[in-house]
């Protein structure tokens, strides 16, 4: 059962990259803003469809009254992310994007977890240092490969 | 500069996951997904009015190019499903492994017209270190 949910988590990573690529490709054809409108209209359509199919007796009223207004602003951040993503995807190889987004996500993620739970997880930090080290190792491999590729055409010209 | 922008994108993602998480706790997964998308749609419509963007749909575009929003629903659903069973850190770590592996393959095959970057076998060493890190993060 744990493995099933581990696989689901793994798949969430695949859909993140796939959606990023598809949206960037559509943005290339019809424009960034237009592609983002399409992304959200399609998203709303299918999330309403899912709600009606899976949870016909849903409640449109929050279960708690103590919801601060900024809880509703996540959707706006989603817009910011998609705009940045559409700009960055054709300019930076997907692997670099994955590394840097991870670094930013992890740093703020650990800070938020710390702030919310008031407890700091040393294992999480230790594990993430390993993860960053692995990413960095691969990043250096990429850099060396790029240097080699830069050298070759220069040699041909001389 | 592009690298700093990528870094910021990750930080904003974490903030968004936190905000959407609190919304999901109050409304339930499915209904909050609609709310999140609705607020997002209002935001992008405001941007498109300010920038005077005209909607145009050139003919002959393959239908799958419009499927990013559907794939995004998959992300939200998968994330919420696994968060409910595995907590926060493990789905994050495994999701990032999924991103890495898929990114490597996508670059390797030049998937969807991406810049072609072949997989260097040495990168498996890096992936192994990442895997060890994920296992350590998974110990709770």
Coordinates of N, CA, C and O in Angstrom, one line a residue, chain A residues 2 5-6 8-10 12-23 25-26 29-30 33-34 36-44 46-48 50-51 54-55 58-64 67 70-72 74-81 83-85 87-88 91-92 94-96 98 100-105 108-109 112 115-116 123-124 126-128 130-131 134-135 137-138 141-142, chain B residues 2-3 5-7 9-20 22-23 26-27 30-31 33-34 36-41 43-44 47-48 51 53-58 61 64-71 73 75 77-79 81-82 85-86 89 91-92 94-104 106-107 111-114 120 122-123 125-127 129-130 132-134 136-137 139-140:
Chain A
X2 N 1.9 1.2 0.9 CA 2.9 2.3 0.9 C 3.5 2.5 -0.4 O 3.7 3.7 -0.9
X5 N 1.3 4.4 -2.9 CA 1.3 5.8 -2.7 C 2.6 6.5 -3.0 O 2.7 7.6 -3.5
X6 N 3.7 5.7 -2.9 CA 5.0 6.2 -3.3 C 5.0 6.3 -4.8 O 5.6 7.3 -5.3
X8 N 2.4 6.9 -6.7 CA 1.5 8.1 -6.9 C 2.3 9.4 -6.8 O 2.3 10.3 -7.6
X9 N 3.2 9.4 -5.7 CA 4.0 10.6 -5.5 C 5.0 10.8 -6.6 O 5.2 11.9 -7.1
X10 N 5.6 9.7 -7.0 CA 6.6 9.7 -8.2 C 5.9 10.2 -9.4 O 6.4 11.1 -10.1
X12 N 3.3 12.2 -9.5 CA 3.0 13.6 -9.4 C 4.2 14.4 -10.0 O 4.0 15.5 -10.5
X13 N 5.4 13.9 -9.8 CA 6.6 14.6 -10.3 C 6.6 14.6 -11.8 O 7.0 15.6 -12.5
X14 N 6.2 13.4 -12.4 CA 6.2 13.3 -13.9 C 5.1 14.3 -14.4 O 5.4 15.0 -15.4
X15 N 4.0 14.4 -13.8 CA 2.9 15.3 -14.3 C 3.4 16.8 -14.2 O 3.0 17.6 -15.0
X16 N 4.2 17.1 -13.2 CA 4.7 18.5 -13.0 C 5.5 18.8 -14.2 O 5.3 19.9 -14.8
X17 N 6.5 18.0 -14.6 CA 7.3 18.3 -15.7 C 6.6 18.2 -17.0 O 6.8 19.1 -17.9
X18 N 5.7 17.3 -17.2 CA 4.9 17.1 -18.4 C 4.0 18.3 -18.6 O 4.0 18.9 -19.7
X19 N 3.3 18.8 -17.6 CA 2.4 20.0 -17.7 C 3.3 21.2 -18.0 O 2.9 22.0 -18.9
X20 N 4.5 21.3 -17.4 CA 5.4 22.4 -17.7 C 5.7 22.5 -19.1 O 5.7 23.5 -19.8
X21 N 6.1 21.3 -19.7 CA 6.5 21.2 -21.1 C 5.3 21.6 -22.0 O 5.5 22.3 -23.0
X22 N 4.1 21.0 -21.8 CA 3.0 21.2 -22.6 C 2.6 22.7 -22.6 O 2.3 23.2 -23.7
X23 N 2.6 23.3 -21.4 CA 2.2 24.7 -21.4 C 3.2 25.6 -22.1 O 2.8 26.6 -22.7
X25 N 5.0 24.7 -24.6 CA 4.9 24.5 -26.0 C 3.7 25.2 -26.6 O 3.7 25.8 -27.7
X26 N 2.6 25.2 -25.8 CA 1.4 25.9 -26.2 C 1.6 27.4 -26.2 O 1.2 28.1 -27.1
X29 N 3.1 28.7 -29.3 CA 2.2 28.8 -30.5 C 1.2 29.9 -30.3 O 0.9 30.6 -31.3
X30 N 0.6 30.1 -29.1 CA -0.5 31.1 -29.0 C -0.2 32.2 -28.1 O -1.0 33.1 -27.9
X33 N 0.3 34.3 -22.2 CA -0.9 34.7 -21.4 C -2.1 33.8 -21.9 O -2.8 33.2 -21.1
X34 N -2.2 33.7 -23.3 CA -3.3 32.9 -23.8 C -3.2 31.4 -23.4 O -4.2 30.8 -23.1
X36 N -1.8 30.3 -20.7 CA -2.2 30.2 -19.3 C -3.7 30.3 -19.1 O -4.2 29.5 -18.2
X37 N -4.4 31.1 -19.8 CA -5.9 31.1 -19.8 C -6.4 29.8 -20.1 O -7.2 29.2 -19.4
X38 N -5.9 29.2 -21.2 CA -6.3 27.8 -21.7 C -6.1 26.8 -20.5 O -6.9 26.0 -20.2
X39 N -4.9 26.9 -19.9 CA -4.5 26.0 -18.9 C -5.5 26.0 -17.7 O -5.9 25.0 -17.2
X40 N -5.9 27.2 -17.3 CA -6.8 27.3 -16.2 C -8.3 27.0 -16.6 O -9.0 26.4 -15.8
X41 N -8.7 27.4 -17.8 CA -10.0 27.0 -18.2 C -10.2 25.5 -18.3 O -11.1 24.9 -17.8
X42 N -9.2 24.8 -18.9 CA -9.2 23.3 -19.0 C -9.1 22.8 -17.6 O -9.8 21.8 -17.3
X43 N -8.3 23.4 -16.7 CA -8.2 22.9 -15.3 C -9.5 23.0 -14.6 O -9.9 22.0 -13.9
X44 N -10.2 24.1 -14.7 CA -11.5 24.3 -14.1 C -12.5 23.3 -14.6 O -13.3 22.6 -13.8
X46 N -12.1 20.3 -15.9 CA -11.9 19.0 -15.5 C -12.1 18.8 -14.0 O -12.5 17.7 -13.5
X47 N -11.7 19.9 -13.2 CA -11.9 19.7 -11.8 C -13.4 19.8 -11.4 O -13.8 19.1 -10.5
X48 N -14.2 20.6 -12.1 CA -15.6 20.5 -11.9 C -16.2 19.2 -12.2 O -17.0 18.6 -11.5
X50 N -14.6 16.3 -12.2 CA -14.2 15.4 -11.2 C -15.0 15.5 -10.0 O -15.4 14.5 -9.4
X51 N -15.3 16.7 -9.6 CA -16.1 17.0 -8.4 C -17.5 16.4 -8.5 O -18.0 15.7 -7.6
X54 N -17.1 12.4 -8.6 CA -16.6 11.7 -7.4 C -17.2 12.1 -6.1 O -17.1 11.4 -5.1
X55 N -17.8 13.4 -6.1 CA -18.3 13.9 -4.8 C -19.6 14.7 -5.1 O -19.6 15.9 -4.9
X58 N -21.1 17.6 -2.5 CA -20.1 18.5 -2.0 C -20.7 19.7 -1.3 O -21.8 20.1 -1.5
X59 N -19.9 20.2 -0.4 CA -20.3 21.5 0.4 C -19.5 22.7 -0.1 O -18.2 22.6 0.0
X60 N -20.1 23.7 -0.6 CA -19.4 24.9 -1.1 C -19.0 25.8 0.1 O -18.6 26.9 -0.2
X61 N -19.3 25.4 1.3 CA -19.0 26.3 2.5 C -17.8 25.7 3.2 O -17.7 24.5 3.4
X62 N -16.9 26.5 3.6 CA -15.7 26.0 4.3 C -16.1 25.3 5.6 O -17.0 25.7 6.3
X63 N -15.3 24.2 6.0 CA -15.6 23.4 7.1 C -15.2 24.2 8.4 O -15.5 23.8 9.5
X64 N -14.3 25.2 8.2 CA -13.8 26.0 9.4 C -14.0 27.4 9.0 O -13.9 27.9 7.9
X67 N -10.3 30.6 8.4 CA -9.5 30.6 7.2 C -9.1 32.0 6.9 O -9.9 32.8 6.5
X70 N -5.6 35.1 2.9 CA -4.5 34.8 2.0 C -4.4 33.3 1.6 O -3.7 32.9 0.8
X71 N -5.2 32.5 2.3 CA -5.3 31.1 1.9 C -5.8 30.9 0.5 O -5.6 29.9 -0.2
X72 N -6.6 32.0 0.0 CA -7.2 31.9 -1.3 C -6.2 32.4 -2.4 O -6.6 32.4 -3.6
X74 N -3.3 31.2 -3.3 CA -2.4 30.2 -3.9 C -2.6 30.2 -5.4 O -1.6 30.0 -6.1
X75 N -3.8 30.3 -5.9 CA -4.1 30.3 -7.3 C -3.4 31.4 -8.0 O -2.9 31.2 -9.1
X76 N -3.2 32.6 -7.4 CA -2.5 33.7 -8.0 C -1.0 33.4 -8.1 O -0.4 33.7 -9.1
X77 N -0.5 32.7 -7.0 CA 0.9 32.3 -7.1 C 1.1 31.3 -8.2 O 2.2 31.3 -8.9
X78 N 0.1 30.5 -8.5 CA 0.1 29.5 -9.6 C 0.3 30.2 -10.9 O 1.1 29.8 -11.8
X79 N -0.4 31.4 -11.1 CA -0.2 32.2 -12.3 C 1.2 32.7 -12.4 O 1.8 32.6 -13.5
X80 N 1.8 33.2 -11.3 CA 3.2 33.7 -11.3 C 4.1 32.6 -11.7 O 5.0 32.8 -12.6
X81 N 3.9 31.4 -11.2 CA 4.7 30.2 -11.5 C 4.7 29.9 -12.9 O 5.7 29.6 -13.6
X83 N 3.8 31.8 -15.5 CA 4.4 32.8 -16.3 C 6.0 32.6 -16.3 O 6.6 32.7 -17.3
X84 N 6.5 32.4 -15.1 CA 8.0 32.2 -15.0 C 8.4 31.0 -15.7 O 9.3 31.0 -16.5
X85 N 7.6 29.9 -15.5 CA 7.9 28.6 -16.1 C 7.9 28.7 -17.6 O 8.8 28.2 -18.3
X87 N 8.5 31.3 -19.4 CA 9.6 32.1 -19.8 C 10.9 31.3 -19.8 O 11.8 31.3 -20.7
X88 N 11.0 30.5 -18.7 CA 12.3 29.8 -18.4 C 12.5 28.5 -19.2 O 13.6 28.1 -19.5
X91 N 14.6 28.3 -22.3 CA 15.9 29.0 -22.1 C 16.9 28.1 -21.3 O 18.1 28.3 -21.4
X92 N 16.3 27.3 -20.4 CA 17.2 26.5 -19.5 C 16.8 25.0 -19.7 O 15.7 24.7 -19.7
X94 N 15.8 21.3 -19.0 CA 14.8 20.8 -18.0 C 15.5 20.4 -16.7 O 15.0 20.6 -15.6
X95 N 16.7 19.8 -16.8 CA 17.4 19.2 -15.7 C 17.9 20.4 -14.7 O 17.8 20.2 -13.5
X96 N 18.4 21.5 -15.3 CA 18.8 22.6 -14.5 C 17.6 23.2 -13.8 O 17.6 23.6 -12.6
X98 N 14.9 21.7 -12.9 CA 14.5 20.8 -11.9 C 15.3 21.0 -10.6 O 14.8 21.1 -9.5
X100 N 17.2 23.8 -9.7 CA 17.1 25.1 -9.1 C 15.7 25.2 -8.4 O 15.6 25.8 -7.3
X101 N 14.7 24.7 -9.1 CA 13.3 24.8 -8.5 C 13.3 24.0 -7.2 O 12.8 24.4 -6.2
X102 N 14.0 22.8 -7.3 CA 14.1 22.0 -6.1 C 14.8 22.7 -4.9 O 14.3 22.7 -3.8
X103 N 15.9 23.4 -5.2 CA 16.6 24.1 -4.2 C 15.8 25.2 -3.5 O 15.7 25.3 -2.3
X104 N 15.1 26.0 -4.4 CA 14.2 27.0 -3.9 C 13.1 26.4 -3.1 O 12.7 26.9 -2.0
X105 N 12.5 25.3 -3.6 CA 11.3 24.7 -3.0 C 11.7 24.1 -1.6 O 11.0 24.3 -0.6
X108 N 12.6 27.0 1.1 CA 11.4 27.6 1.7 C 10.5 26.6 2.3 O 9.8 26.9 3.4
X109 N 10.5 25.4 1.8 CA 9.7 24.3 2.3 C 10.1 23.9 3.8 O 9.2 23.8 4.7
X112 N 9.1 26.8 6.0 CA 7.6 26.8 6.3 C 7.3 25.7 7.3 O 6.6 26.0 8.3
X115 N 8.3 26.7 10.7 CA 7.5 27.8 11.2 C 6.1 27.3 11.6 O 5.6 27.7 12.6
X116 N 5.6 26.3 10.8 CA 4.2 25.8 11.1 C 4.2 24.8 12.3 O 3.4 25.0 13.2
X123 N 16.8 15.0 10.2 CA 16.9 13.9 9.2 C 16.5 14.5 7.8 O 17.1 14.2 6.8
X124 N 15.4 15.3 7.8 CA 15.0 16.0 6.6 C 16.1 16.8 6.0 O 16.4 16.8 4.8
X126 N 19.4 16.5 6.7 CA 20.5 15.7 6.3 C 20.2 15.0 4.9 O 21.0 15.0 4.0
X127 N 19.0 14.5 4.8 CA 18.6 13.8 3.5 C 18.6 14.8 2.4 O 19.1 14.4 1.3
X128 N 18.2 16.0 2.6 CA 18.1 17.0 1.5 C 19.5 17.4 1.1 O 19.7 17.8 0.0
X130 N 22.1 15.3 1.0 CA 22.4 14.3 0.1 C 21.8 14.5 -1.3 O 22.4 14.4 -2.3
X131 N 20.5 14.9 -1.3 CA 19.8 15.1 -2.5 C 20.4 16.2 -3.3 O 20.7 16.1 -4.5
X134 N 23.7 15.1 -4.8 CA 23.5 14.2 -6.0 C 23.2 15.1 -7.2 O 23.7 14.9 -8.3
X135 N 22.3 16.1 -7.0 CA 21.9 17.0 -8.1 C 23.2 17.8 -8.5 O 23.4 17.9 -9.7
X137 N 26.3 17.0 -8.3 CA 27.2 16.1 -9.1 C 26.8 16.0 -10.5 O 27.6 16.2 -11.4
X138 N 25.5 15.8 -10.8 CA 25.0 15.7 -12.1 C 25.1 17.1 -12.9 O 25.4 17.1 -14.1
X141 N 28.6 17.4 -14.1 CA 28.7 16.6 -15.3 C 28.2 17.4 -16.6 O 28.8 17.4 -17.6
X142 N 27.0 18.0 -16.4 CA 26.5 18.8 -17.5 C 27.4 20.0 -17.9 O 27.6 20.2 -19.1
Chain B
X2 N 18.6 33.8 -15.3 CA 17.6 32.8 -15.6 C 17.6 31.8 -14.4 O 16.6 31.2 -14.1
X3 N 18.8 31.5 -13.9 CA 19.0 30.5 -12.8 C 18.3 31.0 -11.5 O 17.7 30.3 -10.8
X5 N 15.9 33.2 -11.4 CA 14.5 33.1 -11.6 C 13.9 31.7 -11.4 O 12.9 31.6 -10.7
X6 N 14.7 30.7 -11.8 CA 14.3 29.3 -11.6 C 14.2 29.0 -10.1 O 13.3 28.3 -9.6
X7 N 15.2 29.5 -9.3 CA 15.3 29.3 -7.9 C 14.1 29.9 -7.2 O 13.4 29.3 -6.4
X9 N 11.2 30.5 -8.5 CA 10.0 29.7 -8.9 C 9.8 28.6 -7.9 O 8.6 28.3 -7.5
X10 N 10.9 27.9 -7.5 CA 10.7 26.9 -6.5 C 10.2 27.4 -5.1 O 9.3 26.8 -4.5
X11 N 10.8 28.5 -4.7 CA 10.3 29.1 -3.4 C 8.9 29.5 -3.5 O 8.1 29.2 -2.5
X12 N 8.4 30.1 -4.6 CA 7.0 30.4 -4.7 C 6.1 29.2 -4.7 O 5.0 29.1 -4.2
X13 N 6.7 28.1 -5.3 CA 5.9 26.8 -5.4 C 5.7 26.3 -4.0 O 4.5 25.9 -3.7
X14 N 6.7 26.4 -3.1 CA 6.5 25.9 -1.7 C 5.4 26.8 -1.0 O 4.6 26.2 -0.3
X15 N 5.5 28.1 -1.2 CA 4.5 29.0 -0.6 C 3.1 28.6 -1.1 O 2.1 28.6 -0.3
X16 N 3.0 28.3 -2.4 CA 1.7 28.0 -3.0 C 1.2 26.7 -2.4 O 0.0 26.6 -2.1
X17 N 2.1 25.7 -2.3 CA 1.6 24.4 -1.7 C 1.1 24.6 -0.3 O 0.1 24.0 0.1
X18 N 1.7 25.4 0.5 CA 1.3 25.7 1.8 C -0.1 26.4 1.8 O -1.0 25.9 2.6
X19 N -0.3 27.4 1.0 CA -1.5 28.1 0.9 C -2.6 27.2 0.4 O -3.7 27.1 1.0
X20 N -2.4 26.5 -0.7 CA -3.4 25.6 -1.2 C -3.7 24.4 -0.2 O -4.8 24.0 -0.2
X22 N -3.8 24.7 3.1 CA -4.7 25.1 4.1 C -6.1 25.3 3.5 O -7.1 25.1 4.2
X23 N -6.2 25.7 2.3 CA -7.5 25.8 1.6 C -8.1 24.4 1.5 O -9.3 24.2 1.7
X26 N -9.8 23.1 4.5 CA -11.0 23.7 4.9 C -12.2 23.3 3.9 O -13.3 23.2 4.4
X27 N -11.9 23.1 2.7 CA -12.9 22.8 1.7 C -13.0 21.4 1.2 O -13.9 21.0 0.5
X30 N -11.3 18.2 -3.7 CA -11.8 18.5 -5.1 C -12.4 19.9 -5.2 O -12.1 20.6 -6.2
X31 N -13.1 20.3 -4.2 CA -13.7 21.7 -4.2 C -12.6 22.8 -4.2 O -12.7 23.8 -4.9
X33 N -9.7 22.5 -5.3 CA -9.0 22.5 -6.6 C -9.7 23.5 -7.6 O -9.1 24.3 -8.3
X34 N -11.1 23.5 -7.5 CA -11.8 24.4 -8.4 C -11.6 25.9 -7.9 O -11.3 26.7 -8.8
X36 N -9.0 27.1 -6.3 CA -7.6 27.5 -6.7 C -7.5 27.9 -8.2 O -7.0 28.9 -8.5
X37 N -8.2 27.1 -9.0 CA -8.1 27.4 -10.5 C -8.9 28.6 -10.8 O -8.6 29.4 -11.7
X38 N -10.0 28.8 -10.0 CA -10.9 30.0 -10.3 C -10.1 31.3 -10.0 O -10.1 32.2 -10.8
X39 N -9.5 31.3 -8.8 CA -8.7 32.5 -8.4 C -7.5 32.7 -9.4 O -7.3 33.8 -9.9
X40 N -6.9 31.6 -9.9 CA -5.9 31.7 -10.9 C -6.4 32.3 -12.2 O -5.7 33.1 -12.8
X41 N -7.6 31.8 -12.6 CA -8.2 32.3 -13.8 C -8.4 33.8 -13.8 O -8.1 34.5 -14.7
X43 N -6.8 35.9 -12.0 CA -5.5 36.5 -12.0 C -5.0 36.7 -13.5 O -4.6 37.7 -13.9
X44 N -5.1 35.6 -14.2 CA -4.5 35.6 -15.6 C -5.4 36.4 -16.5 O -4.9 37.1 -17.4
X47 N -4.3 39.9 -16.0 CA -3.0 40.1 -16.7 C -3.3 40.3 -18.2 O -2.7 41.2 -18.8
X48 N -4.2 39.5 -18.7 CA -4.4 39.6 -20.2 C -5.1 40.9 -20.6 O -5.0 41.4 -21.7
X51 N -2.3 43.6 -20.4 CA -1.4 43.4 -21.5 C -2.1 43.4 -22.9 O -1.5 43.3 -23.9
X53 N -3.9 41.2 -24.3 CA -3.6 40.0 -25.1 C -4.9 39.5 -25.8 O -6.0 39.5 -25.2
X54 N -4.8 39.2 -27.1 CA -5.9 38.7 -27.8 C -5.8 37.2 -27.9 O -4.8 36.6 -28.2
X55 N -7.0 36.5 -27.6 CA -7.0 35.1 -27.7 C -7.1 34.7 -29.2 O -7.9 35.2 -30.0
X56 N -6.1 33.9 -29.6 CA -6.2 33.4 -31.0 C -5.8 31.9 -31.0 O -4.9 31.5 -30.3
X57 N -6.6 31.1 -31.7 CA -6.4 29.7 -31.8 C -6.1 29.3 -33.2 O -7.0 29.0 -34.0
X58 N -4.8 29.2 -33.6 CA -4.4 28.8 -34.9 C -4.9 27.4 -35.2 O -4.9 26.5 -34.3
X61 N -3.4 23.0 -34.7 CA -2.7 22.7 -33.5 C -3.1 21.4 -32.9 O -4.3 21.2 -32.8
X64 N -3.4 17.7 -28.1 CA -2.7 17.4 -26.8 C -2.0 18.6 -26.3 O -1.7 18.7 -25.1
X65 N -1.7 19.6 -27.1 CA -1.1 20.8 -26.6 C -1.9 21.6 -25.6 O -1.5 22.4 -24.8
X66 N -3.3 21.3 -25.7 CA -4.2 22.0 -24.8 C -4.4 21.2 -23.5 O -5.2 21.6 -22.6
X67 N -3.6 20.1 -23.3 CA -3.9 19.2 -22.2 C -3.1 19.5 -20.9 O -3.2 18.8 -19.9
X68 N -2.3 20.6 -20.9 CA -1.5 21.0 -19.8 C -2.4 21.2 -18.5 O -2.0 20.7 -17.4
X69 N -3.6 21.8 -18.7 CA -4.5 22.0 -17.5 C -5.0 20.7 -16.9 O -5.1 20.5 -15.7
X70 N -5.2 19.7 -17.8 CA -5.7 18.4 -17.4 C -4.6 17.7 -16.6 O -4.8 17.1 -15.6
X71 N -3.4 17.8 -17.2 CA -2.2 17.1 -16.5 C -2.0 17.8 -15.1 O -1.7 17.1 -14.2
X73 N -4.3 19.0 -13.2 CA -5.3 18.4 -12.2 C -4.7 17.1 -11.7 O -4.9 16.8 -10.5
X75 N -1.6 16.4 -11.2 CA -0.6 16.8 -10.2 C -1.3 17.0 -8.8 O -0.9 16.5 -7.8
X77 N -4.3 16.1 -7.7 CA -4.9 15.0 -7.2 C -3.9 14.0 -6.6 O -4.1 13.5 -5.5
X78 N -2.8 13.7 -7.4 CA -1.8 12.8 -6.9 C -1.2 13.3 -5.6 O -0.9 12.5 -4.7
X79 N -0.9 14.6 -5.6 CA -0.2 15.2 -4.4 C -1.1 15.1 -3.2 O -0.7 14.6 -2.2
X81 N -3.6 12.9 -2.7 CA -3.8 11.5 -2.4 C -2.6 11.0 -1.5 O -2.8 10.4 -0.5
X82 N -1.4 11.4 -2.0 CA -0.2 10.8 -1.3 C 0.0 11.6 0.0 O 0.5 11.0 1.0
X85 N -1.8 10.0 2.9 CA -1.3 8.7 3.4 C 0.2 8.7 3.8 O 0.5 8.0 4.7
X86 N 1.0 9.6 3.2 CA 2.4 9.5 3.5 C 3.0 10.8 4.2 O 4.2 10.9 4.5
X89 N 6.8 15.2 3.7 CA 8.2 15.1 3.2 C 8.4 14.0 2.2 O 9.1 14.3 1.2
X91 N 6.2 12.4 0.0 CA 5.7 12.8 -1.4 C 6.5 13.8 -2.1 O 6.7 13.8 -3.3
X92 N 7.0 14.8 -1.3 CA 7.8 15.9 -1.9 C 9.1 15.3 -2.5 O 9.4 15.5 -3.7
X94 N 9.8 12.1 -3.3 CA 9.5 11.2 -4.4 C 9.1 11.9 -5.6 O 9.4 11.5 -6.7
X95 N 8.3 12.9 -5.4 CA 7.8 13.7 -6.5 C 9.0 14.4 -7.3 O 9.0 14.4 -8.5
X96 N 10.0 14.8 -6.5 CA 11.2 15.4 -7.1 C 12.0 14.4 -7.8 O 12.6 14.7 -8.8
X97 N 12.0 13.2 -7.3 CA 12.7 12.1 -8.0 C 12.0 11.8 -9.3 O 12.7 11.7 -10.4
X98 N 10.7 11.8 -9.3 CA 9.9 11.7 -10.6 C 10.2 12.8 -11.5 O 10.4 12.5 -12.7
X99 N 10.3 14.0 -11.0 CA 10.7 15.1 -11.9 C 12.0 15.0 -12.5 O 12.2 15.2 -13.7
X100 N 13.0 14.6 -11.7 CA 14.4 14.4 -12.2 C 14.5 13.4 -13.3 O 15.1 13.6 -14.3
X101 N 14.0 12.2 -12.9 CA 14.1 11.0 -13.9 C 13.4 11.4 -15.2 O 13.9 11.2 -16.3
X102 N 12.1 12.0 -15.1 CA 11.4 12.3 -16.3 C 12.1 13.4 -17.1 O 12.1 13.4 -18.3
X103 N 12.7 14.4 -16.4 CA 13.4 15.5 -17.1 C 14.6 14.9 -17.8 O 14.8 15.3 -19.0
X104 N 15.3 14.0 -17.2 CA 16.5 13.4 -17.9 C 16.0 12.7 -19.2 O 16.7 12.8 -20.2
X106 N 13.2 13.2 -20.9 CA 12.7 14.2 -21.8 C 13.8 14.9 -22.5 O 13.7 15.1 -23.8
X107 N 14.9 15.2 -21.8 CA 16.0 15.9 -22.5 C 16.7 14.9 -23.4 O 17.1 15.3 -24.5
X111 N 12.0 15.3 -26.1 CA 10.6 15.2 -26.0 C 9.9 16.5 -26.3 O 10.3 17.6 -25.7
X112 N 8.8 16.6 -27.1 CA 8.1 17.8 -27.4 C 8.9 18.9 -27.9 O 8.7 20.1 -27.6
X113 N 10.0 18.6 -28.6 CA 10.9 19.6 -29.2 C 11.8 20.3 -28.2 O 12.2 21.4 -28.5
X114 N 12.0 19.7 -27.1 CA 12.9 20.3 -26.1 C 14.3 20.1 -26.6 O 14.6 19.3 -27.4
X120 N 24.0 11.2 -19.7 CA 25.4 10.7 -19.4 C 25.3 9.6 -18.3 O 24.7 9.8 -17.3
X122 N 27.2 8.5 -16.2 CA 27.7 8.9 -14.9 C 26.6 9.6 -14.0 O 26.7 9.6 -12.8
X123 N 25.5 10.1 -14.7 CA 24.5 10.7 -13.9 C 23.7 9.7 -13.0 O 23.0 10.1 -12.1
X125 N 25.2 7.9 -10.9 CA 25.8 8.0 -9.6 C 25.1 9.1 -8.9 O 24.7 9.0 -7.7
X126 N 24.8 10.3 -9.5 CA 24.1 11.4 -8.9 C 22.7 11.0 -8.5 O 22.3 11.3 -7.4
X127 N 22.0 10.2 -9.4 CA 20.7 9.7 -9.0 C 20.7 8.8 -7.8 O 19.8 8.9 -7.0
X129 N 22.9 9.0 -5.3 CA 23.1 9.8 -4.1 C 21.7 10.5 -3.7 O 21.3 10.5 -2.6
X130 N 21.0 10.9 -4.8 CA 19.7 11.5 -4.5 C 18.7 10.5 -3.9 O 18.0 10.8 -2.9
X132 N 19.6 7.9 -2.0 CA 20.0 7.8 -0.6 C 19.4 8.9 0.3 O 18.9 8.7 1.4
X133 N 19.5 10.1 -0.3 CA 19.0 11.3 0.4 C 17.5 11.2 0.7 O 17.0 11.5 1.8
X134 N 16.8 10.7 -0.3 CA 15.3 10.5 -0.2 C 15.0 9.5 0.9 O 14.1 9.7 1.7
X136 N 16.9 8.8 3.5 CA 17.1 9.4 4.8 C 16.0 10.4 5.2 O 15.5 10.4 6.3
X137 N 15.5 11.1 4.2 CA 14.3 12.0 4.4 C 13.1 11.2 4.8 O 12.2 11.7 5.5
X139 N 12.9 8.5 6.6 CA 13.0 8.0 8.0 C 12.3 9.0 8.9 O 12.7 10.2 9.0
X140 N 11.2 8.6 9.5 CA 10.5 9.6 10.4 C 10.1 8.9 11.7 O 9.6 7.8 11.6

